């Protein structure tokens, strides 16, 4: 990281609808409006990122009800959601027009904290095209025992990824198609690995690759340098998508 202080603008993705089972548990089909510990998911995410010492402007994209939420009233830009996550992200980017760097983060996690963001952003290399946080699966399990997240088994350990990413806006055009592919593949580990090529799939299955190998391969495909930031806060790996996730969160 540069010796001089670095700051970023932020896009909070708070769009999307829940299935009937989740709507029945939470009282709403709007993911941003799920309530935990007396605050909606959208508000808790915004509060956490807004307080970061690395953050300048914040844009949040989601349903019209966001305008009525107390915490969101101080947000720089509130953007109406569109039909898909990629449409929400790319439209928000054009509206916000981030300067220098942009942190993209979801709002499907009420446990996100300012300290988690500050830790990641303080250790990210801001000269890279994008930085992505990850951690050992064993560390995640110490914080969240019996959580059902799927780990990635590599030659150098068993890992779990986070949900946010820091991008250098100078490389946005080069990264855009890759971001679209990641969004389309995000629910399938196999599809994510397949993005790196057929030979890489074989090496992955045989556990012949390391985290560094993935970073190098991703950099070559995108034509932009990738940085993976280890030992991220375990809260980054939580997401609340279905009734099983919700029941775990409440019990935890």
Coordinates of C-alpha atoms in Angstrom, one line a residue, residues 21-252:
X21 CA -39.6 -19.0 2.5
X22 CA -37.3 -16.2 3.4
X23 CA -40.1 -13.6 3.1
X24 CA -42.1 -15.7 5.5
X25 CA -39.3 -15.7 8.1
X26 CA -38.4 -12.0 7.7
X27 CA -41.7 -10.4 6.9
X28 CA -40.5 -8.9 3.6
X29 CA -39.3 -10.1 0.2
X30 CA -36.8 -7.2 -0.1
X31 CA -33.4 -8.4 1.0
X32 CA -32.3 -4.9 2.0
X33 CA -35.1 -4.6 4.5
X34 CA -34.4 -7.8 6.4
X35 CA -34.2 -6.7 10.0
X36 CA -31.6 -8.0 12.5
X37 CA -30.8 -6.5 15.9
X38 CA -33.3 -3.6 15.4
X39 CA -31.8 -2.5 12.1
X40 CA -32.3 -3.4 8.5
X41 CA -29.5 -5.1 6.6
X42 CA -29.1 -2.1 4.3
X43 CA -28.7 0.3 7.3
X44 CA -26.2 -1.9 9.1
X45 CA -24.0 -2.2 6.1
X46 CA -24.2 1.5 5.3
X47 CA -23.3 2.4 8.9
X48 CA -20.3 0.0 8.9
X49 CA -18.8 1.3 5.6
X50 CA -19.7 5.0 6.2
X51 CA -17.6 5.1 9.4
X52 CA -14.5 3.7 7.7
X53 CA -11.6 6.1 7.7
X54 CA -10.8 5.0 4.1
X55 CA -14.2 5.9 2.7
X56 CA -15.3 9.1 0.8
X57 CA -18.7 9.0 -0.9
X58 CA -21.2 6.1 -0.6
X59 CA -23.8 5.1 -3.1
X60 CA -26.4 2.5 -2.2
X61 CA -28.7 0.8 -4.8
X62 CA -31.9 -0.9 -3.8
X63 CA -35.7 -0.6 -3.4
X64 CA -37.6 2.7 -3.0
X65 CA -38.0 2.0 0.7
X66 CA -34.4 2.9 1.3
X67 CA -35.3 6.6 1.2
X68 CA -37.4 6.1 4.4
X69 CA -34.7 4.4 6.4
X70 CA -33.1 6.7 9.1
X71 CA -29.5 5.5 8.6
X72 CA -29.7 5.9 4.8
X73 CA -30.7 9.6 4.9
X74 CA -27.1 10.7 5.1
X75 CA -26.1 8.6 2.1
X76 CA -24.5 10.5 -0.7
X77 CA -26.5 8.8 -3.5
X78 CA -29.5 6.4 -3.3
X79 CA -30.1 4.7 -6.6
X80 CA -33.2 2.8 -7.7
X81 CA -32.5 -0.9 -8.2
X82 CA -32.8 -2.5 -11.6
X83 CA -33.6 -6.1 -12.6
X84 CA -30.2 -7.8 -12.0
X85 CA -27.2 -7.5 -9.8
X86 CA -25.0 -6.6 -12.7
X87 CA -27.4 -3.9 -13.9
X88 CA -27.5 -2.5 -10.4
X89 CA -23.7 -2.4 -10.1
X90 CA -22.9 -1.0 -13.6
X91 CA -25.6 1.6 -13.3
X92 CA -24.5 2.7 -9.8
X93 CA -21.0 3.0 -11.1
X94 CA -22.1 5.3 -13.9
X95 CA -24.1 7.4 -11.5
X96 CA -21.5 7.6 -8.7
X97 CA -18.5 8.0 -11.1
X98 CA -16.0 6.9 -8.4
X99 CA -12.7 8.6 -8.2
X100 CA -9.4 6.6 -8.1
X101 CA -10.8 3.6 -6.2
X102 CA -14.2 2.0 -5.6
X103 CA -15.1 -0.6 -3.0
X104 CA -18.1 -2.8 -4.0
X105 CA -19.9 -4.5 -1.2
X106 CA -23.2 -6.4 -0.8
X107 CA -25.7 -5.7 2.0
X108 CA -26.7 -9.4 2.7
X109 CA -24.7 -9.5 5.9
X110 CA -25.8 -7.7 9.1
X111 CA -22.6 -8.6 10.9
X112 CA -20.3 -6.4 8.7
X113 CA -18.3 -4.0 10.8
X114 CA -16.2 -0.9 10.3
X115 CA -13.2 -2.6 11.7
X116 CA -13.5 -5.4 9.1
X117 CA -13.5 -2.9 6.3
X118 CA -10.7 -0.9 7.8
X119 CA -8.5 -4.0 8.3
X120 CA -9.0 -5.0 4.6
X121 CA -8.5 -1.6 3.2
X122 CA -5.4 -0.9 5.3
X123 CA -3.7 -4.0 3.9
X124 CA -4.9 -3.9 0.3
X125 CA -2.3 -2.9 -2.3
X126 CA -4.0 0.1 -3.9
X127 CA -1.7 0.0 -6.9
X128 CA -3.3 -3.3 -8.1
X129 CA -6.3 -3.4 -10.5
X130 CA -8.4 -5.1 -7.8
X131 CA -7.9 -6.5 -4.3
X132 CA -10.0 -9.3 -2.8
X133 CA -10.1 -10.5 0.8
X134 CA -10.0 -14.1 1.9
X135 CA -9.1 -16.2 4.9
X136 CA -8.5 -19.7 6.1
X137 CA -11.6 -21.8 6.5
X138 CA -10.5 -22.9 9.9
X139 CA -10.3 -19.3 11.1
X140 CA -13.8 -18.8 9.8
X141 CA -15.1 -21.8 11.6
X142 CA -13.6 -20.6 14.9
X143 CA -15.8 -17.5 14.7
X144 CA -18.8 -19.2 13.1
X145 CA -18.9 -22.9 14.1
X146 CA -21.0 -25.2 11.8
X147 CA -21.7 -22.4 9.3
X148 CA -22.4 -24.1 5.9
X149 CA -20.2 -21.9 3.6
X150 CA -18.3 -23.9 1.0
X151 CA -14.5 -23.8 1.4
X152 CA -12.0 -23.9 -1.5
X153 CA -9.3 -26.7 -1.1
X154 CA -6.0 -25.8 -2.6
X155 CA -2.4 -27.0 -2.4
X156 CA -1.5 -24.4 0.2
X157 CA -4.6 -24.8 2.4
X158 CA -8.4 -24.6 2.7
X159 CA -9.7 -21.1 2.2
X160 CA -12.9 -19.1 2.1
X161 CA -13.5 -15.9 0.1
X162 CA -15.3 -12.7 1.0
X163 CA -18.0 -10.8 -0.7
X164 CA -16.5 -7.4 -1.4
X165 CA -13.8 -6.2 -3.7
X166 CA -11.7 -3.0 -4.1
X167 CA -11.1 -1.9 -7.7
X168 CA -8.8 0.7 -9.2
X169 CA -11.0 2.7 -11.5
X170 CA -8.2 3.1 -14.1
X171 CA -8.8 -0.6 -14.8
X172 CA -12.6 -0.6 -14.7
X173 CA -13.1 -1.1 -18.4
X174 CA -10.7 -4.1 -18.5
X175 CA -12.4 -5.6 -15.4
X176 CA -16.0 -5.0 -16.4
X177 CA -16.4 -8.2 -18.5
X178 CA -14.7 -10.2 -15.7
X179 CA -17.0 -8.7 -13.1
X180 CA -20.0 -9.8 -15.2
X181 CA -18.7 -13.3 -15.4
X182 CA -18.1 -13.5 -11.7
X183 CA -21.6 -12.3 -10.9
X184 CA -23.1 -14.9 -13.3
X185 CA -21.0 -17.6 -11.7
X186 CA -21.0 -16.6 -8.1
X187 CA -23.3 -19.4 -6.8
X188 CA -21.1 -22.2 -8.4
X189 CA -17.6 -23.0 -7.3
X190 CA -17.1 -25.0 -10.5
X191 CA -18.2 -22.1 -12.8
X192 CA -15.8 -19.8 -10.9
X193 CA -12.9 -22.2 -11.4
X194 CA -13.9 -22.8 -15.0
X195 CA -13.4 -19.1 -15.7
X196 CA -9.6 -19.7 -15.3
X197 CA -9.5 -22.3 -18.2
X198 CA -9.8 -26.0 -18.8
X199 CA -6.2 -26.9 -17.7
X200 CA -6.7 -25.0 -14.6
X201 CA -9.8 -27.0 -13.7
X202 CA -7.7 -30.2 -13.9
X203 CA -5.0 -28.7 -11.6
X204 CA -7.6 -27.4 -9.2
X205 CA -9.3 -30.8 -8.9
X206 CA -5.9 -32.4 -8.2
X207 CA -5.1 -29.7 -5.7
X208 CA -2.0 -28.6 -7.5
X209 CA -2.7 -24.8 -7.4
X210 CA -2.2 -22.2 -4.7
X211 CA -3.8 -18.9 -4.0
X212 CA -1.0 -17.1 -5.7
X213 CA -1.5 -19.3 -8.8
X214 CA -5.1 -18.2 -8.9
X215 CA -4.1 -14.5 -8.6
X216 CA -1.6 -14.8 -11.4
X217 CA -4.0 -16.7 -13.7
X218 CA -6.8 -14.1 -13.0
X219 CA -4.4 -11.3 -13.7
X220 CA -3.4 -12.8 -17.1
X221 CA -7.0 -13.4 -18.2
X222 CA -8.2 -9.9 -17.2
X223 CA -5.1 -8.1 -18.3
X224 CA -4.9 -6.4 -15.0
X225 CA -3.1 -7.2 -11.8
X226 CA -5.0 -9.0 -9.0
X227 CA -4.1 -8.9 -5.3
X228 CA -5.6 -11.3 -2.8
X229 CA -5.5 -10.0 0.8
X230 CA -5.1 -12.9 3.3
X231 CA -6.5 -13.2 6.9
X232 CA -9.6 -11.1 6.3
X233 CA -12.1 -10.7 9.1
X234 CA -14.4 -13.8 9.2
X235 CA -17.5 -11.7 9.1
X236 CA -16.8 -11.0 5.4
X237 CA -17.6 -14.6 4.5
X238 CA -21.2 -14.5 5.9
X239 CA -24.1 -14.0 3.6
X240 CA -27.8 -14.5 4.4
X241 CA -29.6 -16.0 1.4
X242 CA -31.9 -18.7 2.6
X243 CA -33.8 -20.0 5.6
X244 CA -30.9 -22.1 6.7
X245 CA -28.6 -19.0 6.8
X246 CA -31.3 -17.0 8.6
X247 CA -31.8 -19.6 11.3
X248 CA -28.0 -19.9 11.8
X249 CA -27.7 -16.1 12.2
X250 CA -30.5 -15.9 14.8
X251 CA -29.1 -18.9 16.7
X252 CA -25.6 -17.4 16.6

